[in-house]
Amino acid sequence: MTANGLPLAPGAPDIVDVVALGESMVTFVPSGPGRLADVPSFQRGIGGAESNVACVLAAAGHSARWVSRVGADGFGEHLVEAIGAYGVDVASVPRDPARPTGIYFRTAGDRAGDDHEVAYYRAGSAASAMTVENIDLDAVRAGRVLHLSGITAALSDGCRALLRELTASRAGRPLVSFDVNHRPGLWRTADGPRVLLELARGADIVFVGDDEARELWGLRGARAVREALPEPEIVVVKQGGSGATAFGGASGGPREDVTDPAAFVPALNVDVVAAVGAGDAFAAGFLSATLRGLPVRDRLRHGHLTAAAALTVPGDLAAPCSRDHADRLAALDDAAWETLRLGPGWTEADARAAEEVRTP
């Protein structure tokens, strides 16, 4: 067996579709609305940008591996078990006896609201201690796609060095996907914009919000983002409720050619339950379609559809609709796509209809 043209050593990790590396935390969501000071009880869940992507891709039928570190505690065990329950390979997640698993609490409302509160307890976490030396790099690189995010770069100097190693140009590396995922509160130094730009320029596929690009680099407009990121094969600029634009991926031409045509796909009309997890879901949908070799327009549409699954449930993670269902929706003509409206339960509608047909 070979990995990206390189022979595998005896006992080397199995090749998977996607490897996602990054911190996941146990999240506590209030059982009702209100300030954190007033909420009497919480429900436990899991949250982590990269593990979210791995879970959604596994639910969509891809082989996925999550690589990280957790504490040798009950919260770490819960994370590994919960993520593994999605069908994700978690064998490369060691337990750190000296550091805890990160946790956080958030209010039940939309993150975009002024009253939204998040309390993180992740400083000194096991995942923040990830380094080139204590992570199984063979397992990380044994995938068709390696998905990373800027969150990891903000956690520590060791994590930042790890991402630099993984985005460095080298023969046989997997296709590197990088979600900028700027979290200002995590950066303890002023070099965040420079570091994130450097990492993005080393990736093959980049996801960035137009609001992030303005805040980080003073860039306005999708074309300006592409011009600042000439190296990646594909740059996806997420434009909130209006849609998303992708550059590249059409001709396989030189990466320095930033005059490549843009593909824009408008966002779907969605009855939003909660906005958490939508960005991770979008990346997962886009990567799923990439692994299947679909054209860029369809990759964007699958990104929007997978995001719509997350938007119509209360938690961070939502199972995507069936592949057949998604393919049918992605194939709609432009007019039908722009009038499509999705609400809670839409991902199960196709299965319910099929069941009704089978029921005498």
CSV table of C-alpha atoms in Angstrom, one decimal:
chain,number,residue,atom,x,y,z
A,1,MET,CA,0.0,0.0,0.0
A,2,THR,CA,1.2,3.5,-0.7
A,3,ALA,CA,0.3,6.9,0.8
A,4,ASN,CA,0.4,9.7,-1.8
A,5,GLY,CA,3.0,7.7,-3.7
A,6,LEU,CA,5.2,6.9,-0.7
A,7,PRO,CA,5.6,3.3,0.6
A,8,LEU,CA,4.0,2.6,4.0
A,9,ALA,CA,6.3,1.2,6.6
A,10,PRO,CA,5.2,-2.0,8.4
A,11,GLY,CA,2.5,-1.2,11.0
A,12,ALA,CA,1.9,2.3,9.5
A,13,PRO,CA,-1.6,3.7,10.0
A,14,ASP,CA,-4.4,2.9,7.5
A,15,ILE,CA,-5.1,5.5,4.9
A,16,VAL,CA,-8.3,7.4,5.5
A,17,ASP,CA,-10.2,10.0,3.5
A,18,VAL,CA,-9.7,12.8,6.0
A,19,VAL,CA,-7.5,13.4,9.0
A,20,ALA,CA,-8.6,16.3,11.3
A,21,LEU,CA,-6.1,17.6,13.9
A,22,GLY,CA,-7.1,20.0,16.7
A,23,GLU,CA,-8.5,20.5,20.1
A,24,SER,CA,-12.0,19.3,21.1
A,25,MET,CA,-13.6,20.2,24.4
A,26,VAL,CA,-16.5,19.1,26.4
A,27,THR,CA,-19.2,21.8,26.2
A,28,PHE,CA,-21.9,22.6,28.6
A,29,VAL,CA,-25.1,24.1,27.1
A,30,PRO,CA,-27.8,25.5,29.4
A,31,SER,CA,-31.1,23.6,29.6
A,32,GLY,CA,-32.8,27.0,29.1
A,33,PRO,CA,-32.2,30.6,28.2
A,34,GLY,CA,-30.6,33.1,30.5
A,35,ARG,CA,-27.2,34.3,31.8
A,36,LEU,CA,-24.6,31.8,32.9
A,37,ALA,CA,-25.0,33.3,36.4
A,38,ASP,CA,-28.7,32.3,36.4
A,39,VAL,CA,-28.8,29.0,34.6
A,40,PRO,CA,-29.4,26.1,37.1
A,41,SER,CA,-28.4,23.2,34.8
A,42,PHE,CA,-26.5,22.3,31.7
A,43,GLN,CA,-26.4,19.5,29.1
A,44,ARG,CA,-23.1,18.0,28.2
A,45,GLY,CA,-21.9,17.8,24.6
A,46,ILE,CA,-18.7,18.0,22.6
A,47,GLY,CA,-17.3,20.9,20.6
A,48,GLY,CA,-14.2,21.3,18.4
A,49,ALA,CA,-13.9,22.7,14.9
A,50,GLU,CA,-11.7,20.0,13.6
A,51,SER,CA,-13.5,17.1,15.3
A,52,ASN,CA,-16.8,18.5,14.1
A,53,VAL,CA,-15.6,18.2,10.5
A,54,ALA,CA,-14.4,14.7,11.1
A,55,CYS,CA,-17.7,13.6,12.7
A,56,VAL,CA,-19.8,15.1,9.9
A,57,LEU,CA,-17.6,13.5,7.2
A,58,ALA,CA,-17.8,10.1,9.0
A,59,ALA,CA,-21.6,10.5,9.1
A,60,ALA,CA,-21.6,11.2,5.4
A,61,GLY,CA,-19.9,7.9,4.7
A,62,HIS,CA,-16.2,8.9,4.6
A,63,SER,CA,-13.4,7.4,6.6
A,64,ALA,CA,-12.1,9.9,9.1
A,65,ARG,CA,-9.5,10.2,11.8
A,66,TRP,CA,-9.2,12.7,14.6
A,67,VAL,CA,-5.8,13.4,16.0
A,68,SER,CA,-5.4,15.4,19.3
A,69,ARG,CA,-4.5,15.0,23.0
A,70,VAL,CA,-6.9,14.8,25.9
A,71,GLY,CA,-6.4,14.6,29.7
A,72,ALA,CA,-6.4,11.3,31.5
A,73,ASP,CA,-9.8,12.3,33.0
A,74,GLY,CA,-13.5,11.6,32.6
A,75,PHE,CA,-14.0,14.5,30.2
A,76,GLY,CA,-11.2,13.1,27.9
A,77,GLU,CA,-12.8,9.7,28.0
A,78,HIS,CA,-16.2,11.2,27.0
A,79,LEU,CA,-14.7,13.1,24.1
A,80,VAL,CA,-12.9,10.1,22.7
A,81,GLU,CA,-16.0,7.9,23.1
A,82,ALA,CA,-18.4,10.5,21.7
A,83,ILE,CA,-16.3,11.3,18.7
A,84,GLY,CA,-15.6,7.6,18.1
A,85,ALA,CA,-19.3,6.9,18.2
A,86,TYR,CA,-19.6,8.8,14.9
A,87,GLY,CA,-17.3,6.3,13.3
A,88,VAL,CA,-14.2,8.4,13.5
A,89,ASP,CA,-10.9,6.7,14.1
A,90,VAL,CA,-9.7,8.0,17.5
A,91,ALA,CA,-6.7,5.6,18.0
A,92,SER,CA,-4.2,8.5,17.7
A,93,VAL,CA,-5.5,10.5,20.6
A,94,PRO,CA,-3.2,9.9,23.6
A,95,ARG,CA,-4.1,10.7,27.2
A,96,ASP,CA,-2.0,13.2,29.0
A,97,PRO,CA,-1.8,12.5,32.8
A,98,ALA,CA,-0.3,15.9,33.6
A,99,ARG,CA,-2.9,18.1,31.8
A,100,PRO,CA,-6.7,18.3,31.8
A,101,THR,CA,-9.2,18.1,29.0
A,102,GLY,CA,-10.5,21.6,28.0
A,103,ILE,CA,-14.1,22.4,28.8
A,104,TYR,CA,-16.4,25.4,28.2
A,105,PHE,CA,-19.8,26.7,29.1
A,106,ARG,CA,-22.0,28.9,26.8
A,107,THR,CA,-25.4,30.4,26.9
A,108,ALA,CA,-28.2,28.9,24.8
A,109,GLY,CA,-28.7,31.9,22.5
A,110,ASP,CA,-27.2,32.6,19.1
A,111,ARG,CA,-23.4,33.4,19.3
A,112,ALA,CA,-24.0,36.5,17.2
A,113,GLY,CA,-26.2,38.1,19.9
A,114,ASP,CA,-24.9,40.7,22.3
A,115,ASP,CA,-26.0,38.7,25.3
A,116,HIS,CA,-24.1,35.6,24.3
A,117,GLU,CA,-21.6,34.4,26.9
A,118,VAL,CA,-18.8,31.8,26.6
A,119,ALA,CA,-16.6,30.7,29.5
A,120,TYR,CA,-13.6,28.7,28.4
A,121,TYR,CA,-11.5,26.5,30.7
A,122,ARG,CA,-8.8,25.4,28.3
A,123,ALA,CA,-5.6,27.1,29.4
A,124,GLY,CA,-2.9,24.5,29.9
A,125,SER,CA,-5.1,21.8,28.4
A,126,ALA,CA,-3.7,18.5,27.0
A,127,ALA,CA,-4.4,19.6,23.5
A,128,SER,CA,-2.6,22.9,23.9
A,129,ALA,CA,0.5,20.9,24.6
A,130,MET,CA,0.5,19.3,21.1
A,131,THR,CA,4.0,19.5,19.5
A,132,VAL,CA,5.7,18.0,16.5
A,133,GLU,CA,7.4,15.5,18.9
A,134,ASN,CA,4.3,14.2,20.8
A,135,ILE,CA,1.9,13.8,17.9
A,136,ASP,CA,1.9,10.7,15.6
A,137,LEU,CA,2.8,12.5,12.4
A,138,ASP,CA,2.5,9.2,10.4
A,139,ALA,CA,-1.2,9.0,11.5
A,140,VAL,CA,-1.7,12.7,10.7
A,141,ARG,CA,-0.3,12.4,7.2
A,142,ALA,CA,-2.0,9.1,6.3
A,143,GLY,CA,-5.1,10.7,4.7
A,144,ARG,CA,-6.2,12.0,1.3
A,145,VAL,CA,-7.0,15.3,3.0
A,146,LEU,CA,-5.6,16.8,6.2
A,147,HIS,CA,-7.9,19.4,7.8
A,148,LEU,CA,-6.5,22.1,10.1
A,149,SER,CA,-7.7,25.3,11.6
A,150,GLY,CA,-6.3,28.6,12.9
A,151,ILE,CA,-7.6,27.8,16.3
A,152,THR,CA,-4.8,25.3,16.9
A,153,ALA,CA,-2.2,27.9,16.0
A,154,ALA,CA,-3.5,30.2,18.7
A,155,LEU,CA,-3.2,27.6,21.5
A,156,SER,CA,0.6,27.6,22.1
A,157,ASP,CA,4.0,28.0,20.5
A,158,GLY,CA,4.2,24.2,20.2
A,159,CYS,CA,0.9,24.0,18.4
A,160,ARG,CA,1.9,26.8,16.1
A,161,ALA,CA,5.2,25.0,15.2
A,162,LEU,CA,3.2,21.8,14.6
A,163,LEU,CA,0.9,23.6,12.1
A,164,ARG,CA,3.9,25.2,10.4
A,165,GLU,CA,5.4,21.7,10.0
A,166,LEU,CA,2.1,20.3,8.6
A,167,THR,CA,1.6,23.1,6.1
A,168,ALA,CA,5.2,23.1,4.9
A,169,SER,CA,5.8,22.1,1.3
A,170,ARG,CA,7.0,18.5,1.1
A,171,ALA,CA,6.8,15.6,-1.3
A,172,GLY,CA,3.8,13.3,-0.8
A,173,ARG,CA,1.9,15.4,1.8
A,174,PRO,CA,-1.8,15.1,1.8
A,175,LEU,CA,-4.1,17.8,0.4
A,176,VAL,CA,-4.1,20.4,3.2
A,177,SER,CA,-7.4,22.1,4.1
A,178,PHE,CA,-7.1,25.1,6.3
A,179,ASP,CA,-10.0,26.9,8.0
A,180,VAL,CA,-8.8,30.3,9.2
A,181,ASN,CA,-11.2,30.2,12.1
A,182,HIS,CA,-9.9,33.4,13.8
A,183,ARG,CA,-10.6,33.5,17.5
A,184,PRO,CA,-9.3,36.8,18.8
A,185,GLY,CA,-9.7,35.9,22.4
A,186,LEU,CA,-7.2,33.0,22.1
A,187,TRP,CA,-4.3,35.0,20.7
A,188,ARG,CA,-2.0,36.3,23.4
A,189,THR,CA,0.3,38.0,21.0
A,190,ALA,CA,-0.3,40.5,18.2
A,191,ASP,CA,1.1,38.2,15.5
A,192,GLY,CA,-2.1,36.3,14.8
A,193,PRO,CA,-2.9,38.0,11.5
A,194,ARG,CA,0.7,37.3,10.2
A,195,VAL,CA,0.7,33.7,11.4
A,196,LEU,CA,-2.8,32.9,9.9
A,197,LEU,CA,-1.8,34.4,6.6
A,198,GLU,CA,1.4,32.4,6.5
A,199,LEU,CA,-0.5,29.1,7.3
A,200,ALA,CA,-3.2,29.8,4.8
A,201,ARG,CA,-0.7,30.5,2.1
A,202,GLY,CA,0.8,27.0,2.8
A,203,ALA,CA,-2.5,25.2,2.4
A,204,ASP,CA,-4.2,23.7,-0.7
A,205,ILE,CA,-7.7,24.6,0.2
A,206,VAL,CA,-8.5,27.6,2.4
A,207,PHE,CA,-11.8,28.6,4.0
A,208,VAL,CA,-12.2,32.1,5.3
A,209,GLY,CA,-15.1,34.4,6.1
A,210,ASP,CA,-15.2,37.8,4.4
A,211,ASP,CA,-15.6,39.3,7.9
A,212,GLU,CA,-12.5,37.5,9.1
A,213,ALA,CA,-10.5,38.7,6.1
A,214,ARG,CA,-11.5,42.3,6.9
A,215,GLU,CA,-10.7,42.1,10.6
A,216,LEU,CA,-7.4,40.2,10.1
A,217,TRP,CA,-5.9,41.6,6.9
A,218,GLY,CA,-8.0,44.7,6.0
A,219,LEU,CA,-9.2,42.9,2.8
A,220,ARG,CA,-12.6,43.8,1.3
A,221,GLY,CA,-14.2,41.6,-1.3
A,222,ALA,CA,-13.6,38.0,-2.3
A,223,ARG,CA,-11.2,38.9,-5.1
A,224,ALA,CA,-9.0,40.8,-2.7
A,225,VAL,CA,-8.8,37.7,-0.5
A,226,ARG,CA,-7.8,35.6,-3.5
A,227,GLU,CA,-5.1,38.1,-4.5
A,228,ALA,CA,-3.7,37.9,-0.9
A,229,LEU,CA,-3.7,34.1,-1.1
A,230,PRO,CA,-2.3,33.2,-4.5
A,231,GLU,CA,-0.7,29.9,-3.5
A,232,PRO,CA,-3.7,27.7,-2.5
A,233,GLU,CA,-5.3,25.7,-5.2
A,234,ILE,CA,-8.7,26.7,-4.0
A,235,VAL,CA,-9.8,29.7,-1.8
A,236,VAL,CA,-13.3,29.7,-0.5
A,237,VAL,CA,-14.6,33.0,0.8
A,238,LYS,CA,-17.7,32.6,3.0
A,239,GLN,CA,-20.0,35.6,2.7
A,240,GLY,CA,-22.5,35.0,5.5
A,241,GLY,CA,-26.2,35.0,4.5
A,242,SER,CA,-25.4,36.0,0.9
A,243,GLY,CA,-23.4,32.9,-0.1
A,244,ALA,CA,-19.9,31.8,-0.8
A,245,THR,CA,-17.3,32.3,-3.5
A,246,ALA,CA,-14.6,29.8,-4.6
A,247,PHE,CA,-11.6,30.6,-6.7
A,248,GLY,CA,-9.6,27.8,-8.4
A,249,GLY,CA,-10.1,24.1,-8.8
A,250,ALA,CA,-11.4,24.4,-12.4
A,251,SER,CA,-8.4,24.1,-14.6
A,252,GLY,CA,-5.5,22.8,-12.5
A,253,GLY,CA,-3.5,25.8,-13.7
A,254,PRO,CA,-0.6,27.5,-11.9
A,255,ARG,CA,-1.5,28.5,-8.4
A,256,GLU,CA,0.0,32.0,-8.9
A,257,ASP,CA,-2.7,32.7,-11.5
A,258,VAL,CA,-5.1,34.7,-9.3
A,259,THR,CA,-7.2,35.8,-12.3
A,260,ASP,CA,-9.0,32.4,-12.2
A,261,PRO,CA,-12.7,32.6,-12.5
A,262,ALA,CA,-14.9,32.8,-9.4
A,263,ALA,CA,-17.8,30.4,-8.7
A,264,PHE,CA,-20.5,32.0,-6.5
A,265,VAL,CA,-23.3,30.0,-5.0
A,266,PRO,CA,-26.0,31.9,-3.0
A,267,ALA,CA,-26.8,30.6,0.5
A,268,LEU,CA,-30.0,28.7,1.1
A,269,ASN,CA,-33.1,30.0,2.8
A,270,VAL,CA,-33.0,28.3,6.2
A,271,ASP,CA,-35.2,28.5,9.2
A,272,VAL,CA,-32.3,28.8,11.7
A,273,VAL,CA,-32.5,27.1,15.0
A,274,ALA,CA,-28.9,27.8,16.1
A,275,ALA,CA,-25.9,29.1,14.2
A,276,VAL,CA,-23.3,27.1,16.0
A,277,GLY,CA,-21.3,24.6,14.0
A,278,ALA,CA,-22.4,25.9,10.6
A,279,GLY,CA,-18.9,26.9,9.5
A,280,ASP,CA,-17.5,23.5,10.3
A,281,ALA,CA,-20.4,21.8,8.6
A,282,PHE,CA,-19.9,23.9,5.4
A,283,ALA,CA,-16.2,22.8,5.3
A,284,ALA,CA,-17.2,19.2,5.8
A,285,GLY,CA,-19.7,19.4,2.9
A,286,PHE,CA,-17.2,21.1,0.6
A,287,LEU,CA,-14.5,18.5,1.5
A,288,SER,CA,-16.9,15.6,1.0
A,289,ALA,CA,-17.7,16.8,-2.5
A,290,THR,CA,-14.0,17.4,-3.1
A,291,LEU,CA,-13.2,13.8,-2.2
A,292,ARG,CA,-15.9,12.7,-4.7
A,293,GLY,CA,-14.3,14.8,-7.5
A,294,LEU,CA,-17.3,17.1,-8.0
A,295,PRO,CA,-17.1,20.4,-9.7
A,296,VAL,CA,-16.5,23.5,-7.6
A,297,ARG,CA,-20.0,24.8,-7.9
A,298,ASP,CA,-21.4,21.5,-6.5
A,299,ARG,CA,-18.8,21.6,-3.8
A,300,LEU,CA,-20.1,24.9,-2.7
A,301,ARG,CA,-23.7,23.7,-2.9
A,302,HIS,CA,-22.9,20.6,-0.8
A,303,GLY,CA,-21.2,23.0,1.7
A,304,HIS,CA,-24.4,25.0,2.0
A,305,LEU,CA,-26.5,21.9,2.3
A,306,THR,CA,-24.4,20.5,5.1
A,307,ALA,CA,-24.4,23.9,6.8
A,308,ALA,CA,-28.2,23.9,6.6
A,309,ALA,CA,-28.3,20.6,8.5
A,310,ALA,CA,-26.3,22.2,11.3
A,311,LEU,CA,-28.4,25.4,11.3
A,312,THR,CA,-31.6,23.6,11.8
A,313,VAL,CA,-30.6,21.8,15.0
A,314,PRO,CA,-29.8,23.3,18.4
A,315,GLY,CA,-26.3,21.7,18.9
A,316,ASP,CA,-22.9,21.9,17.2
A,317,LEU,CA,-23.3,18.7,15.3
A,318,ALA,CA,-26.0,17.5,12.9
A,319,ALA,CA,-26.1,14.4,10.7
A,320,PRO,CA,-26.1,15.4,7.1
A,321,CYS,CA,-28.9,14.3,4.8
A,322,SER,CA,-28.3,11.2,2.7
A,323,ARG,CA,-25.9,11.5,-0.2
A,324,ASP,CA,-28.6,10.8,-2.8
A,325,HIS,CA,-30.8,13.5,-1.3
A,326,ALA,CA,-28.0,16.0,-1.2
A,327,ASP,CA,-27.0,15.2,-4.8
A,328,ARG,CA,-30.6,15.8,-6.0
A,329,LEU,CA,-30.8,19.1,-4.3
A,330,ALA,CA,-27.3,20.1,-5.5
A,331,ALA,CA,-28.4,19.4,-9.1
A,332,LEU,CA,-31.4,21.8,-9.0
A,333,ASP,CA,-31.3,24.6,-11.5
A,334,ASP,CA,-30.4,28.1,-10.3
A,335,ALA,CA,-34.0,29.3,-9.9
A,336,ALA,CA,-35.0,26.2,-7.9
A,337,TRP,CA,-31.9,26.5,-5.7
A,338,GLU,CA,-32.6,30.1,-4.9
A,339,THR,CA,-36.2,29.4,-3.9
A,340,LEU,CA,-35.5,26.3,-1.8
A,341,ARG,CA,-36.3,26.7,1.9
A,342,LEU,CA,-35.1,24.3,4.6
A,343,GLY,CA,-36.4,24.0,8.1
A,344,PRO,CA,-36.0,21.7,11.1
A,345,GLY,CA,-36.2,18.0,10.2
A,346,TRP,CA,-35.5,18.6,6.5
A,347,THR,CA,-32.6,16.1,6.5
A,348,GLU,CA,-34.9,13.3,7.5
A,349,ALA,CA,-37.7,14.2,5.0
A,350,ASP,CA,-36.3,12.0,2.2
A,351,ALA,CA,-36.1,9.0,4.5
A,352,ARG,CA,-39.6,9.5,5.8
A,353,ALA,CA,-40.9,9.8,2.3
A,354,ALA,CA,-39.2,6.5,1.3
A,355,GLU,CA,-40.6,4.8,4.4
A,356,GLU,CA,-44.1,6.0,3.5
A,357,VAL,CA,-43.7,4.5,0.0
A,358,ARG,CA,-42.7,1.2,1.5
A,359,THR,CA,-45.5,1.1,4.0
A,360,PRO,CA,-48.6,-0.6,2.7
